[in-house]
Tab-separated table of C-alpha atoms in Angstrom:
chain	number	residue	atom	x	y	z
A	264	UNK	CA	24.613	12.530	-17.054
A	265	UNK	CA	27.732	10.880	-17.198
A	266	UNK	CA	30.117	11.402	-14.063
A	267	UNK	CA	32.679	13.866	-14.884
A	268	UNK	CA	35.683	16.029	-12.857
A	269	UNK	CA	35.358	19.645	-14.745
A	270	UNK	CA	38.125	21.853	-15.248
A	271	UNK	CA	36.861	25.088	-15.987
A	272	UNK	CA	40.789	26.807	-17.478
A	273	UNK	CA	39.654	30.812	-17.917
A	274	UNK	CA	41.872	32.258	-20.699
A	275	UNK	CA	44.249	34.651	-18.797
A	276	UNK	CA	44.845	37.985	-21.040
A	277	UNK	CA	47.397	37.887	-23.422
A	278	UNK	CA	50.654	39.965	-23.289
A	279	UNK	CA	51.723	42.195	-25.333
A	280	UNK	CA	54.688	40.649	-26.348
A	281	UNK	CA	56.946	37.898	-25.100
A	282	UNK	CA	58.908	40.053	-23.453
A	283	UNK	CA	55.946	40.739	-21.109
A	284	UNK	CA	54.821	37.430	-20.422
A	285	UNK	CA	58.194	36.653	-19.490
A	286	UNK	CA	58.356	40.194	-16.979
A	287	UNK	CA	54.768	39.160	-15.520
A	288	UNK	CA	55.848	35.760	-15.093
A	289	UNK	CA	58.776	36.534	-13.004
A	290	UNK	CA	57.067	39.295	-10.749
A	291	UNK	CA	54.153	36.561	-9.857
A	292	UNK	CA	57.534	33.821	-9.192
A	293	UNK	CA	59.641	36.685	-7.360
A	294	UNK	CA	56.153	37.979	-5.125
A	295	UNK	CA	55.614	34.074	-4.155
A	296	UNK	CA	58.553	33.392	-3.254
A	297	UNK	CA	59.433	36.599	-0.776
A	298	UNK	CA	55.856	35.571	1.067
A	299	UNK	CA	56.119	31.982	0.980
A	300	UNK	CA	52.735	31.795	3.135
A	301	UNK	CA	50.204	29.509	0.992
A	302	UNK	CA	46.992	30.941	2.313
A	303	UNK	CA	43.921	28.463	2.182
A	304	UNK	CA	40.318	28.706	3.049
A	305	UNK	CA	37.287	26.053	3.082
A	306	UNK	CA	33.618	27.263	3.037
A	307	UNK	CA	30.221	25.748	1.973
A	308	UNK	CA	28.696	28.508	0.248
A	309	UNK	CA	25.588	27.408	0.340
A	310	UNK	CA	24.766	28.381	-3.361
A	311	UNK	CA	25.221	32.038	-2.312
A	312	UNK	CA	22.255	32.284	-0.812
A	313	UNK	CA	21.645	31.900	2.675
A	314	UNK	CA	19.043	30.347	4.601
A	315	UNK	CA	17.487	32.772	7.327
A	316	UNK	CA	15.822	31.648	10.932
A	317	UNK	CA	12.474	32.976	9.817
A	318	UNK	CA	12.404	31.119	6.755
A	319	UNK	CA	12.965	32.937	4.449
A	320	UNK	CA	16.404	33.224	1.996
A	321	UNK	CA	18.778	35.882	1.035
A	322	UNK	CA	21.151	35.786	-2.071
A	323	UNK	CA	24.122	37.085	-1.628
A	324	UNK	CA	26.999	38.062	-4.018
A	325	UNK	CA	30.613	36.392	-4.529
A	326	UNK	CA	31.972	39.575	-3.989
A	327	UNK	CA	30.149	40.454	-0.646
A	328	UNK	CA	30.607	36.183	0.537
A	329	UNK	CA	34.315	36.655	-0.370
A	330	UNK	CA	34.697	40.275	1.464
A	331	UNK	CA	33.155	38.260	4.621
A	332	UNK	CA	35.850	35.109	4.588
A	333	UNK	CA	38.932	36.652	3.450
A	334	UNK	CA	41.389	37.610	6.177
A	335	UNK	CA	44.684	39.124	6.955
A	336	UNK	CA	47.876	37.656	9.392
A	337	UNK	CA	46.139	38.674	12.536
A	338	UNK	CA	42.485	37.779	11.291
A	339	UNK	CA	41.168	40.940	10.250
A	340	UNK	CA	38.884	41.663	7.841
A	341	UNK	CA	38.893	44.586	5.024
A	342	UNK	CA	42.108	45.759	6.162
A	343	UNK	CA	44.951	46.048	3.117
A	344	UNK	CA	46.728	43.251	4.909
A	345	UNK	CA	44.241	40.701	3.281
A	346	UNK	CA	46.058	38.965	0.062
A	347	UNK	CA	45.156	36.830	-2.421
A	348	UNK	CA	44.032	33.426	-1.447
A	349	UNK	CA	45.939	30.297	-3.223
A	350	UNK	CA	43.360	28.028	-2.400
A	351	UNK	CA	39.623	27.959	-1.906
A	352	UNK	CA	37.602	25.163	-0.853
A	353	UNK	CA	34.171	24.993	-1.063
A	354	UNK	CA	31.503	23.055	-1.064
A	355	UNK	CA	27.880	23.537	-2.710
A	356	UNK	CA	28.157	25.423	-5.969
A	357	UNK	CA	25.921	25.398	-8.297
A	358	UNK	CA	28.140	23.656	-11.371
A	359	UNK	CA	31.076	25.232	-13.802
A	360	UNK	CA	28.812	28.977	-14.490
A	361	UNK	CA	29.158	29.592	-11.053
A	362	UNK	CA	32.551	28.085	-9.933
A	363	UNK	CA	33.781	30.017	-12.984
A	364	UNK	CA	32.292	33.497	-12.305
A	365	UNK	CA	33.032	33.169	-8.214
A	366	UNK	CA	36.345	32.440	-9.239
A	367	UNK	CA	36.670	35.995	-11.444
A	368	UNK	CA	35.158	37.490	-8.807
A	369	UNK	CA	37.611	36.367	-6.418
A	370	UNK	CA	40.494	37.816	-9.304
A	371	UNK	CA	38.701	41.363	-9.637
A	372	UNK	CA	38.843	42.093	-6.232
A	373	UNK	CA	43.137	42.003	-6.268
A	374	UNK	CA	42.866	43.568	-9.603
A	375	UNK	CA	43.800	40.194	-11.510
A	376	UNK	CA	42.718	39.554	-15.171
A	377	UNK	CA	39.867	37.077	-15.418
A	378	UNK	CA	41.318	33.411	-15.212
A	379	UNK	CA	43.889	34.051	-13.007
A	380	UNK	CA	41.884	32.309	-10.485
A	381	UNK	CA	40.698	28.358	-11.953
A	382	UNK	CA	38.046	25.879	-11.034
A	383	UNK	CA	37.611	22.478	-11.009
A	384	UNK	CA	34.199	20.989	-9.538
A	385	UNK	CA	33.008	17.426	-9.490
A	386	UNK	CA	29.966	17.967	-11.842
A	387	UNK	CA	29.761	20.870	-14.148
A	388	UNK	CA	26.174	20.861	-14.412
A	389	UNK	CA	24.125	18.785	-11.742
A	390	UNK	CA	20.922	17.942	-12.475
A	391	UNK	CA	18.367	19.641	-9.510
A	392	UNK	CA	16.883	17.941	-6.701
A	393	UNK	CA	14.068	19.097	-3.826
A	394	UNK	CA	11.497	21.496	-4.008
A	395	UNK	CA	11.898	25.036	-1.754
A	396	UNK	CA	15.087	24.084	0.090
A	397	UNK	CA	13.702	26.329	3.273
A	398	UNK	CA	13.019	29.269	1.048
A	399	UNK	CA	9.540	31.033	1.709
A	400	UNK	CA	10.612	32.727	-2.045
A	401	UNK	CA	10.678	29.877	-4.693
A	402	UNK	CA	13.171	31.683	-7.009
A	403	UNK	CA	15.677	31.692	-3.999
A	404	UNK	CA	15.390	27.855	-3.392
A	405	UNK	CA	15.680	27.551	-7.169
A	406	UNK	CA	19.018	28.289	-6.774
A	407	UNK	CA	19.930	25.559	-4.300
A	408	UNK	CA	18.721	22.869	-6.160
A	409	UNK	CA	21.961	22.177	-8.189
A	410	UNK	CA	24.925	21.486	-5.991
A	411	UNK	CA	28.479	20.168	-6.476
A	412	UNK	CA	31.925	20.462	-5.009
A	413	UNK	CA	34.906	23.065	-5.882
A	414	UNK	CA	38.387	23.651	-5.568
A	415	UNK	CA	39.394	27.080	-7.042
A	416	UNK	CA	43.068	27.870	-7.226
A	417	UNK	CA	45.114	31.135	-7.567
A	418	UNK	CA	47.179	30.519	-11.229
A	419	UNK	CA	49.593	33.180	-10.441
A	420	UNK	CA	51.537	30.467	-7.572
A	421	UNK	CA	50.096	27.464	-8.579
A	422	UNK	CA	50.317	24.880	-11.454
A	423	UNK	CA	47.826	22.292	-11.823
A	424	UNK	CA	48.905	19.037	-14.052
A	425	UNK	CA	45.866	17.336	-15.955
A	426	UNK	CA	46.892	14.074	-14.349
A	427	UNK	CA	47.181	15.263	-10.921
A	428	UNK	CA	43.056	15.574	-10.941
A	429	UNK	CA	41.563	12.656	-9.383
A	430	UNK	CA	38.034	10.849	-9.849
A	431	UNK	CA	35.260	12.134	-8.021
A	432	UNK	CA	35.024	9.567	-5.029
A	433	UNK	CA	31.151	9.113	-3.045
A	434	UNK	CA	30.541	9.611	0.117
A	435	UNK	CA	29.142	6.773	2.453
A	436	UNK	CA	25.222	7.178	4.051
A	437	UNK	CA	22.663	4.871	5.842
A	438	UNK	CA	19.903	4.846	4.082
A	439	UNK	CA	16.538	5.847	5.499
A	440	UNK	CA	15.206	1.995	6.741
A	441	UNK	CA	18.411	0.235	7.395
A	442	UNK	CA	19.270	-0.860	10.450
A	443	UNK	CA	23.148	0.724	11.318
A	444	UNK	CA	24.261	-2.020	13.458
A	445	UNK	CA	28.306	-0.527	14.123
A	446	UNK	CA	28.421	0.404	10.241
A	447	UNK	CA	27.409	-2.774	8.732
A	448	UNK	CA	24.251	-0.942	7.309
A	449	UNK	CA	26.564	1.836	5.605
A	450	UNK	CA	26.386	1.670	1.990
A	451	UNK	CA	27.801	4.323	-1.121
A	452	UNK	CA	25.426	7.066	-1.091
A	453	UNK	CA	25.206	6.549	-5.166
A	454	UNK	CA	23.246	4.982	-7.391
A	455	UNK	CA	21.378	2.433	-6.556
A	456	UNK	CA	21.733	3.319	-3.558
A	457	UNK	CA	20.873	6.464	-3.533
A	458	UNK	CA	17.662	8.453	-2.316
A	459	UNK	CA	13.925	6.907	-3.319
A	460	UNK	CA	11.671	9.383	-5.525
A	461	UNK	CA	12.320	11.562	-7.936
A	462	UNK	CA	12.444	14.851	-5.968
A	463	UNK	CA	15.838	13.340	-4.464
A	464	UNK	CA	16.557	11.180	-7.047
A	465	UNK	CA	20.114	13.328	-7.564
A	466	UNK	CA	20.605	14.902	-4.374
A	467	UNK	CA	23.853	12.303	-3.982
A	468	UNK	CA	25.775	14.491	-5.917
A	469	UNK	CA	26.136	16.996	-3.613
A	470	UNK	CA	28.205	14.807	-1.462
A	471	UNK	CA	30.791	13.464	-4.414
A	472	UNK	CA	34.089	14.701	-3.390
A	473	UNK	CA	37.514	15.350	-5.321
A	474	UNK	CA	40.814	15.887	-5.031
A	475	UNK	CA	44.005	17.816	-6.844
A	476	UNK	CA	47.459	17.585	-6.275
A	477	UNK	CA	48.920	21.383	-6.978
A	478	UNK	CA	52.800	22.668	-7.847
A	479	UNK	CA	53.822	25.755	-5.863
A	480	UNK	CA	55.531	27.981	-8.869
A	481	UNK	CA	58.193	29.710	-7.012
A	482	UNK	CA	59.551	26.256	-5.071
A	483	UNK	CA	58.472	22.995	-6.856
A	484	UNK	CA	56.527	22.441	-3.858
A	485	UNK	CA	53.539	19.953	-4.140
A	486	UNK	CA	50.195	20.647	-2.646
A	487	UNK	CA	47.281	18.438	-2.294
A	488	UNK	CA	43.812	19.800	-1.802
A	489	UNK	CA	40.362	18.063	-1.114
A	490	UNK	CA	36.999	18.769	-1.018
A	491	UNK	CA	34.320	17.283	0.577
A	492	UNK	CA	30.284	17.149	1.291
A	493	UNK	CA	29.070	14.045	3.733
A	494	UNK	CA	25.006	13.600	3.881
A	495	UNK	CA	22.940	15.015	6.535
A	496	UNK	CA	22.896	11.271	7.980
A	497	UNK	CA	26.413	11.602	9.021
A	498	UNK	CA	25.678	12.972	12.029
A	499	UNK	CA	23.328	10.089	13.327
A	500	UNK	CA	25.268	7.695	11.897
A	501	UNK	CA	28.899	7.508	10.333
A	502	UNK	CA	29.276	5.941	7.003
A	503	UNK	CA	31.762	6.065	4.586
A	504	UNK	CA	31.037	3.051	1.903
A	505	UNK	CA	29.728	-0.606	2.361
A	506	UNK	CA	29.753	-1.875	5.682
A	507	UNK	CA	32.069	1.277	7.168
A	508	UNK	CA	31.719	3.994	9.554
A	509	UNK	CA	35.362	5.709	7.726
A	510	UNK	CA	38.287	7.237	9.772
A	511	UNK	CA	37.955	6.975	13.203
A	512	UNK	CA	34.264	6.168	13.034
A	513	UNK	CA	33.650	9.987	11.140
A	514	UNK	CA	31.951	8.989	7.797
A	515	UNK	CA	35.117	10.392	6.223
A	516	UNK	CA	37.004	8.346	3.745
A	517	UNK	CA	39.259	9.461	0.626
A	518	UNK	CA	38.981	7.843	-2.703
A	519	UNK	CA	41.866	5.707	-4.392
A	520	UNK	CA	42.908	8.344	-6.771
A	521	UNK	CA	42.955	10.745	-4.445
A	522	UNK	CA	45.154	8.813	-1.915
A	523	UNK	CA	47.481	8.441	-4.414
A	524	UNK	CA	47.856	11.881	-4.857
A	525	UNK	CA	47.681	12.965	-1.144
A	526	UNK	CA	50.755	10.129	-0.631
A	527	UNK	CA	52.714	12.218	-3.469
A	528	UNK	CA	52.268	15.473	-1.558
A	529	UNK	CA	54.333	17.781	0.676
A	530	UNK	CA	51.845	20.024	2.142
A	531	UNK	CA	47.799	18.398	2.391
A	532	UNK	CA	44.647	19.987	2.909
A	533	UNK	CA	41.152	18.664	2.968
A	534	UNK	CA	38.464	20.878	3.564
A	535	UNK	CA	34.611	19.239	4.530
A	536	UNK	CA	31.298	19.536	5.873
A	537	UNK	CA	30.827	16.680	7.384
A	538	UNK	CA	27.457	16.858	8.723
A	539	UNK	CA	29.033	15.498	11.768
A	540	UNK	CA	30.038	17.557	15.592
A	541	UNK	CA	32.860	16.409	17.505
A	542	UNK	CA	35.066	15.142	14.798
A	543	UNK	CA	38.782	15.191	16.524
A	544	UNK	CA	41.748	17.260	15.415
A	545	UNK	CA	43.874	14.165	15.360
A	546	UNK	CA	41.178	12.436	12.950
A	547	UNK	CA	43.493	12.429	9.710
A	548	UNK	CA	46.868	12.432	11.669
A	549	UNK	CA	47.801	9.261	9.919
A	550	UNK	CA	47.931	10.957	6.920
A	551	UNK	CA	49.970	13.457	8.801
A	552	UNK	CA	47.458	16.240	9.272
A	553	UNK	CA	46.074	17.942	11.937
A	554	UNK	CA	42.315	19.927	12.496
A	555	UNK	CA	41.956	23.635	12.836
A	556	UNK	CA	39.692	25.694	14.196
A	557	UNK	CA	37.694	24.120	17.165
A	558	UNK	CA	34.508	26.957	17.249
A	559	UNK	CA	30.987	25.960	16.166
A	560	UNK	CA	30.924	26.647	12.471
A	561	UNK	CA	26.942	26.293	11.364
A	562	UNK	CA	24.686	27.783	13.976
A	563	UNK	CA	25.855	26.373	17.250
A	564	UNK	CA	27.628	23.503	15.718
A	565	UNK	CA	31.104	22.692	14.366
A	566	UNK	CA	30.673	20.693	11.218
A	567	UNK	CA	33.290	21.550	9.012
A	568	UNK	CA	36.744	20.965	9.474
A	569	UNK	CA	39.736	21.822	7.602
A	570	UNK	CA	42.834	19.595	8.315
A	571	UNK	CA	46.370	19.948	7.584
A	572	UNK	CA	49.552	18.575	6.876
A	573	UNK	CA	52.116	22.059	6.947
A	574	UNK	CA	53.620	24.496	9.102
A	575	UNK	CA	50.431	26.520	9.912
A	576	UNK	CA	50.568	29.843	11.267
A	577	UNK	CA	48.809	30.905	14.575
A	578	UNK	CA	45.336	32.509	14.273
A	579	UNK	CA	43.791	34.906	16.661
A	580	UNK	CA	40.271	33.899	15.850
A	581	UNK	CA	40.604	30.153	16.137
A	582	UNK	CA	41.202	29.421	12.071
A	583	UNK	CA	37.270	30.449	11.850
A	584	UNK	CA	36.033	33.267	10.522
A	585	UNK	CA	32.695	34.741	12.414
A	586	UNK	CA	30.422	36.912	10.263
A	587	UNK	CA	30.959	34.754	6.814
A	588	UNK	CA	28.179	35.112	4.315
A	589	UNK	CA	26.956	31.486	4.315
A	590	UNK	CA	25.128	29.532	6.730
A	591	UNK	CA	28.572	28.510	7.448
A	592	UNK	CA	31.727	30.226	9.030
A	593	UNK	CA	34.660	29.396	7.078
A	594	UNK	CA	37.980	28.061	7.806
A	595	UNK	CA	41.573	29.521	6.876
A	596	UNK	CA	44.687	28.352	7.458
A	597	UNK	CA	48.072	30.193	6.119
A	598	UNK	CA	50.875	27.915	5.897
A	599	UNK	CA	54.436	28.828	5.722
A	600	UNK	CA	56.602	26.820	3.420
């Protein structure tokens, strides 16, 4: 399969008349503007289906996953405080069938038409890799075997440009063998260099990464959004490409495109599991953002991060929400602008 960035573009309903495109248009414009809160979360959804101490697996539904992320202000769940999300990040999806029907999902629960929330993923149709993925039930780990990256975005405030999409970018790895020797071992985790056999053969898609530069409707304002996957070995060993252990020695590097789009931004976000604990808050300050949420975020661990460049409101849960539907708790940020 050729490498590919997928923009899945759901036809929103059609109006009535002009007239009424024009009225809904304005409501969405006139709504954004009197919030002016960009509300963002980044999860790794683990397929839907969640991996369980005993080994066995449970599948769970976008509706139920999205009913155990989404938050209000003060970090409530379920209360009628919770809006609509602008942004989701998330990480393992299965390709464009699921990024696309999450992403209704997410639009039927605030009574939206389908397509008002959009997806683009970095493959829209991975091939599978591994065998049970942890799943006494084979049907369950069936489902994990294709996995790609997603950015899903709320139409209704947001434009996205087809030119403001970059390439997917790979993430770095040390392959199993090498010596790591400060990074010099660190190589693209892509092809050639990617995992030996065919069971594995296209597990490095899971970890290619993109990026989207976004227009807030109501302001002109310009939003970049990331997402990322890093390999298991990041947290041995930080790599981020040939002969590199990536920003501050975290395996985390951004592509070319996508720093040219994050550059061109007001307010940046980059949401990742990075495989990797202790990963500062300062890590992508250069870049002018900042790391949120400091509790453990995949059993006792805190390996995803969701960093920052805005004027983020206060949380009372620590930007993480406990009780998620994944094997990870996700991370929200709502940013005033």
């Amino acid at each position: 399969m050729t490498a590919t960035v997928a923009v899945t573009l759901l036809a929103l309903a059609a109006p009535t008349s002009s007239a009424a495109a024009v009225r809904v248009d304005e409501s969405a414009g006139t709504a954004a503007a009197a919030d002016r809160v960009l509300r963002v979360y980044n999860n790794n959804i683990e397929n839907l289906v969640v991996n369980n101490s005993d080994g066995t697996c449970t599948r769970v539904s976008g509706p139920d996953q999205l009913t155990s992320m989404l938050v209000d202000d003060n970090g409530q769940k379920g209360t009628s405080g919770v809006a609509a999300p602008d942004l989701l990040i998330v990480q393992q999806v299965r390709g464009t069938g699921q990024a696309e029907a999450y992403a209704n999902q997410l639009g039927t629960k605030f009574g939206y038409p389908a397509g008002t929330y959009r997806a683009i993923v970095a493959w829209t149709d991975p091939e599978p890799w591994g065998s049970t993925h942890k799943c006494s039930d084979q049907s369950l780990g069936d489902l994990k075997k294709k996995q790609t990256n997603a950015i899903i975005w709320n139409s209704r405030t947001l434009d996205l440009a087809s030119g403001d999409i970059s390439k997917y970018w790979s993430a770095g790895w040390l392959k199993p063998g090498t010596a790591y020797n400060s990074g010099a071992g660190c190589t693209l985790y892509k092809p050639p260099n990617n995992d030996d056999g065919a069971t594995n053969a296209h597990k490095w898609k899971r970890t290619s990464a993109i990026a989207a530069r976004f227009t807030i409707k109501s302001t002109g304002t310009s939003v970049f959004a990331a997402t990322m996957h890093l390999p298991e070995q990041n947290r041995q060993n930080a790599c981020a490409g040939d002969g590199t252990t990536g920003i501050s020695n975290t395996g985390i590097h951004i592509g070319a495109d996508a720093t040219s789009l994050m550059n061109n931004s007001t307010i940046r976000i980059v949401g990742i599991d990075a495989n990797r604990t202790g990963i500062a808050a300062n890590t992508l300050g250069g870049s002018g953002m900042t790391g949120y949420g400091s509790k453990a975020t995949s059993g006792s661990s805190k390996i995803d991060y969701i960093f920052i460049r805005g004027d983020v409101q206060p949380s009372s849960i620590d930007h993480t929400v406990a009780g998620t539907r994944s094997n990870h708790m996700a991370l929200y940020g709502f940013i005033n602008y």
